[in-house]
Coordinates of C-alpha atoms in Angstrom, one line a residue:
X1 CA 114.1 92.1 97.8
X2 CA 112.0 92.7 95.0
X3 CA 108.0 91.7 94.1
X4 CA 108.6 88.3 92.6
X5 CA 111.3 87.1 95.9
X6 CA 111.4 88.5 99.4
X7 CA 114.9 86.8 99.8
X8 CA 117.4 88.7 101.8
X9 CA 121.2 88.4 102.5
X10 CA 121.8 88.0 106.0
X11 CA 123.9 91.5 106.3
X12 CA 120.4 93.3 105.6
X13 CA 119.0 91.4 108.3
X14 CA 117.7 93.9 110.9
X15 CA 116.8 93.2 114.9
X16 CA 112.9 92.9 115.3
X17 CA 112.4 91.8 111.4
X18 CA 110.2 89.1 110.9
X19 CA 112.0 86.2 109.0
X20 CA 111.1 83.4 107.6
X21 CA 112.7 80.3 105.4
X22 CA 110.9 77.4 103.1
X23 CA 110.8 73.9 104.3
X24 CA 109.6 70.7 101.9
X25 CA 110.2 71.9 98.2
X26 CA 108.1 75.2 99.3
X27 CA 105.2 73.4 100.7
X28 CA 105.5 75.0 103.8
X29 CA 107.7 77.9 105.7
X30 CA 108.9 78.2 109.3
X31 CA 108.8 82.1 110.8
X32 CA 110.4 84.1 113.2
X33 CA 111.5 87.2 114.8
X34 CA 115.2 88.0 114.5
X35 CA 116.4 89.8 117.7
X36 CA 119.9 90.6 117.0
X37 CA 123.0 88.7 117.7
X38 CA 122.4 85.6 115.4
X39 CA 119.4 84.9 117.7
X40 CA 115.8 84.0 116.6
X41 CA 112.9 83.6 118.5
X42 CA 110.2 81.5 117.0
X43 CA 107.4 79.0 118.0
X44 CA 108.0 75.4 117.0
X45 CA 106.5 72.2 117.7
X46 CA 109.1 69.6 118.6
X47 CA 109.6 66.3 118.2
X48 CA 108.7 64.8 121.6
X49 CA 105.3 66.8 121.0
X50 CA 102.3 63.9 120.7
X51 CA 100.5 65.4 117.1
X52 CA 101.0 62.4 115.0
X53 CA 98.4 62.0 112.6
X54 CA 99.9 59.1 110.3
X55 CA 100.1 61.4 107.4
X56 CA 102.4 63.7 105.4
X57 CA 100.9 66.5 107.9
X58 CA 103.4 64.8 110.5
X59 CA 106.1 66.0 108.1
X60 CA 105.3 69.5 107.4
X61 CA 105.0 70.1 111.4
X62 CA 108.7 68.1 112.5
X63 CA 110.1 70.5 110.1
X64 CA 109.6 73.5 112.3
X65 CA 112.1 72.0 114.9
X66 CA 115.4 73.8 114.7
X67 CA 118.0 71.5 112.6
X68 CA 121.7 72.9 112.7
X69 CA 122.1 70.1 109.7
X70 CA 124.3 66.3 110.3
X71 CA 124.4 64.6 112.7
X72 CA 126.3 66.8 115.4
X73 CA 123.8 69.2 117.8
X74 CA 124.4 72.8 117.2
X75 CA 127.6 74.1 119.7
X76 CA 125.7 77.3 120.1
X77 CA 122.3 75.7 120.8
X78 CA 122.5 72.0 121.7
X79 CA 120.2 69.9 120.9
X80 CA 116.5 71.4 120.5
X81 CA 114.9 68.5 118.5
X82 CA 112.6 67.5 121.4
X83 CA 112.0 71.2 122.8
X84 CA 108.6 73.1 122.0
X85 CA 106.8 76.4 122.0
X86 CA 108.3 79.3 122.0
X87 CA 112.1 79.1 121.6
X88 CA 115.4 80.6 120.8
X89 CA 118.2 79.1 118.0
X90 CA 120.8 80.6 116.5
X91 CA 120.1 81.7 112.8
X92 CA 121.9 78.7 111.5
X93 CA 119.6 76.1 113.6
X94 CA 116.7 78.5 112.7
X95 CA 117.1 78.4 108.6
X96 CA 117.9 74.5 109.2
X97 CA 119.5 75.1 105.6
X98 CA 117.4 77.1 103.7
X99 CA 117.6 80.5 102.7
X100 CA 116.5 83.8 103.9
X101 CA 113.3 85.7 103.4
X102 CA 111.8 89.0 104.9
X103 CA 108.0 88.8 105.8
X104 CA 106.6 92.4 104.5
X105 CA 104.4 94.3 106.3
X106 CA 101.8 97.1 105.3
X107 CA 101.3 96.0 101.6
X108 CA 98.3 97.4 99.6
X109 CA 95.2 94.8 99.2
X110 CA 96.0 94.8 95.3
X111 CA 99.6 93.8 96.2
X112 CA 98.3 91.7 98.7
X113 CA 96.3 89.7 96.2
X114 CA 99.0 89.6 93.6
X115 CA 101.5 87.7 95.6
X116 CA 100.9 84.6 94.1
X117 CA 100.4 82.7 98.0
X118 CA 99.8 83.7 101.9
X119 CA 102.7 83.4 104.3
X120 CA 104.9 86.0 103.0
X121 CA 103.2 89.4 103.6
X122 CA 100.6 90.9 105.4
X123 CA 98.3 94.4 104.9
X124 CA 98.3 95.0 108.6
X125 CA 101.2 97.2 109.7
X126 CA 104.0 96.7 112.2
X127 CA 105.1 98.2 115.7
X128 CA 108.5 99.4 116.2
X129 CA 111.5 97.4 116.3
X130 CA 111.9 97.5 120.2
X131 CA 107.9 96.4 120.7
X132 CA 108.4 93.7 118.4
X133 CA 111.8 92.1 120.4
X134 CA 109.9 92.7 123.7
X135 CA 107.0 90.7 122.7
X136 CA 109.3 88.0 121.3
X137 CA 111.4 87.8 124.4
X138 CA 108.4 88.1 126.9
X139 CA 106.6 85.0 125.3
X140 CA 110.2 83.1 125.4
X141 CA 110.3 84.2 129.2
X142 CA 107.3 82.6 130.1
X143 CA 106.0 78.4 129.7
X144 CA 103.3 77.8 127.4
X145 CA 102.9 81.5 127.1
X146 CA 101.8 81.1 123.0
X147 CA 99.7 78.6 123.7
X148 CA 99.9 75.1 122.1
X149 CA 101.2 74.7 118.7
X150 CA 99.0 73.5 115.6
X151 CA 99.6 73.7 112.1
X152 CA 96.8 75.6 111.4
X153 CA 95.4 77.6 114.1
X154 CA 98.6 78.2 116.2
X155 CA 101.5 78.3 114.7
X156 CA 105.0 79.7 114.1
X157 CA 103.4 82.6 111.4
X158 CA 100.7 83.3 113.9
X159 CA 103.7 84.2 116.3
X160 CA 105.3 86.0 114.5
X161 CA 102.9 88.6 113.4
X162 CA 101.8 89.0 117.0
X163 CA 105.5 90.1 117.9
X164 CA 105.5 92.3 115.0
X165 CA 101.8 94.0 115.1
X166 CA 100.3 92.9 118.7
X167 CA 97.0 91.2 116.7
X168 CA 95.3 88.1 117.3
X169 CA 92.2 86.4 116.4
X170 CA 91.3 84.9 119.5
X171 CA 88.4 83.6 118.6
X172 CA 90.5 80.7 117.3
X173 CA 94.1 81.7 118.1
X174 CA 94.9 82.1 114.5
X175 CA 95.5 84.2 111.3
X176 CA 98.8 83.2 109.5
X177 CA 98.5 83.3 106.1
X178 CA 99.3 80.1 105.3
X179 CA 96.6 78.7 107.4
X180 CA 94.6 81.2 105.0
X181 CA 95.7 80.0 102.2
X182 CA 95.0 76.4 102.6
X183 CA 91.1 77.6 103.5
X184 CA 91.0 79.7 100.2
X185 CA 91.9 77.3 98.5
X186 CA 88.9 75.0 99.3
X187 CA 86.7 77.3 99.0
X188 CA 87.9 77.6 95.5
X189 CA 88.0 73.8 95.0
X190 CA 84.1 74.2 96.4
X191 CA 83.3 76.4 93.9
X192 CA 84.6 74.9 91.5
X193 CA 82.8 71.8 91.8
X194 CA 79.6 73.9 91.4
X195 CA 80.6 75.3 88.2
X196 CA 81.2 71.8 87.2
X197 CA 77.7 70.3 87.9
X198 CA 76.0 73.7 86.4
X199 CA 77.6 73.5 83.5
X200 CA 77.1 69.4 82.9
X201 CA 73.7 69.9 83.5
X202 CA 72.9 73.4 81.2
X203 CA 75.2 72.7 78.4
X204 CA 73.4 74.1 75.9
X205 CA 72.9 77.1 78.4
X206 CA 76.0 78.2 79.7
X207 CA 78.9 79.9 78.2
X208 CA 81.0 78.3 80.1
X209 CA 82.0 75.3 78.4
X210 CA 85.0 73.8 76.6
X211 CA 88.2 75.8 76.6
X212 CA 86.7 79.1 77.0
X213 CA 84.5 77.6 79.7
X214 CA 87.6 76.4 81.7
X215 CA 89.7 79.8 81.2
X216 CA 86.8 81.6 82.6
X217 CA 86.6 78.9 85.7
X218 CA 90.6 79.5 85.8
X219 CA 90.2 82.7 86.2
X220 CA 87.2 83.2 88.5
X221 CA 89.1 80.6 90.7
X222 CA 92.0 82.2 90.8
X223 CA 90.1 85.5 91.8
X224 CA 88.2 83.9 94.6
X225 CA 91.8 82.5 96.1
X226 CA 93.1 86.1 96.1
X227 CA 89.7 87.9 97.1
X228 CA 89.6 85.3 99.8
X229 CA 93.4 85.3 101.2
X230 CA 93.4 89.1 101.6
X231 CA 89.5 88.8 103.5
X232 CA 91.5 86.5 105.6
X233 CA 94.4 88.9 106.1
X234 CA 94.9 89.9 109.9
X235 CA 95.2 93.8 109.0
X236 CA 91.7 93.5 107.8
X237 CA 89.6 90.7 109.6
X238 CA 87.1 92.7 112.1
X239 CA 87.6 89.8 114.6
X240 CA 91.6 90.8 115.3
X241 CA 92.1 92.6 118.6
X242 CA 95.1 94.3 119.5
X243 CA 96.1 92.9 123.7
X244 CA 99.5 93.6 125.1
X245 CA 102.1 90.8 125.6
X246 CA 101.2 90.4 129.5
X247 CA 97.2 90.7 129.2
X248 CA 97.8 87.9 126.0
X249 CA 99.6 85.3 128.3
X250 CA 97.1 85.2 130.6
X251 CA 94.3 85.4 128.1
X252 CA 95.6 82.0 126.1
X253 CA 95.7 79.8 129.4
X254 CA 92.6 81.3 130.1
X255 CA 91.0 79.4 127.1
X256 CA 93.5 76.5 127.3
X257 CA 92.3 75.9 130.7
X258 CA 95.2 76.5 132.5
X259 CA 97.0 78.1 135.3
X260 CA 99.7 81.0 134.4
X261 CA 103.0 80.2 134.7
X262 CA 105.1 82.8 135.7
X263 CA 108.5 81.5 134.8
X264 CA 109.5 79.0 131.9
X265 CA 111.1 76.1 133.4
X266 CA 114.7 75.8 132.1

């Protein structure tokens, strides 16, 4: 695993790492925490879950549902296509066909911001291996016990580095970096737009006009995505609380309105 690719071979794979694999041409990647065994437990939102928007959204979230590939369910796992929250697949059904990657933890803020998007890595740093799979298999244990799923505010990321790392930003149940990156990105757009206007409307003022004007818009953009991802970052947003597995269940149906369950239903 080197700078440029976090992909792994499945003999380094370790119990309690934090896995994850790419989904539509790298628009999108579904994580996990790998317990041991061939076993993953993740946070998905399945098919027989009512989020249909009518747009290519609808894609990027059915691609979180395990997929063991043709048209034969998985012998290990049966059919999960329907099932949602959190879950356990085999690593076959989990990587639906895609490769490998290992989620870092711990990385510098300049190493943060050189990566060149969120999802992959994070500067907060992660409990022990034996933490991490009791998180995992406690929110499995239990129904609704992550909460509802949503692209970006609840999602498979955000479950992942609570397993690893016990943080969450409760004050909207999410931190993943890919969620992150999608609201740097705007923000860049946004300022971008600025720039634009200025620069119509002080031509004969501003330096930043024609090629040079656009390299240094380029560049100031691209620093605002990265500035603005690693703000983001869980290790370093004020607003992240650390809350043990139990006290967390009980805390998310609290804000979802709903009674504690004490036993998922099988």
């Amino acid at each position: 695993m080197g700078f440029l690719s976090q992909q792994i071979s499945r003999d380094e794979l370790k119990p309690g790492d934090h896995i994850y694999s790419w989904r539509r041409a790298y628009i999108y990647s579904h994580h996990g925490i790998y317990v041991g065994n061939g076993e993953v437990i993740h946070f998905t939102c399945g098919g027989g879950l009512e989020t249909r928007t009518g747009t290519f959204v609808d894609n990027i979230i059915v691609s979180s549902v395990p997929n063991h590939g043709g048209d034969n369910p998985c012998p290990n796992c049966g059919d999960q296509s329907n099932l949602d929250g959190v879950i356990s697949s085999c690593l076959d059904c989990f990587l639906a066909g895609g490769n490998l990657y290992l989620f870092e933890y711990g990385v510098s803020g300049p190493i943060f911001m050189a990566k060149p998007r969120g999802g992959i890595s994070t500067t907060a740093v992660s409990d022990s291996s034996d933490e991490t799979i009791h998180r995992a298999r406690y929110l499995l244990s239990k129904k609704n016990a992550f909460g509802v799923y949503d692209l970006l505010k609840n999602n498979c990321e955000d479950f992942a580095i609570y397993c690893k790392t016990g943080l969450i930003v409760l004050s909207k149940l999410g931190g993943s970096g890919q969620a992150n990156s999608v609201s740097a990105a705007s923000g860049v757009l946004s300022l971008a737009g600025t720039m634009k206007t200025v620069s119509a409307g002080s031509a004969a003022r501003l330096v930043v006009s024609g090629f040079a004007g656009v390299g240094v818009m380029a560049l100031v953009g691209y620093g605002n995505y990265c500035v603005g991802r690693l703000n983001a970052d869980i290790g370093v947003r004020r607003d992240a609380n650390k809350f043990p597995v139990e006290a967390l269940v009980t805390l998310i149906a609290i804000i979802e309105g709903r009674v504690v369950d004490d036993k998922k239903c099988s």
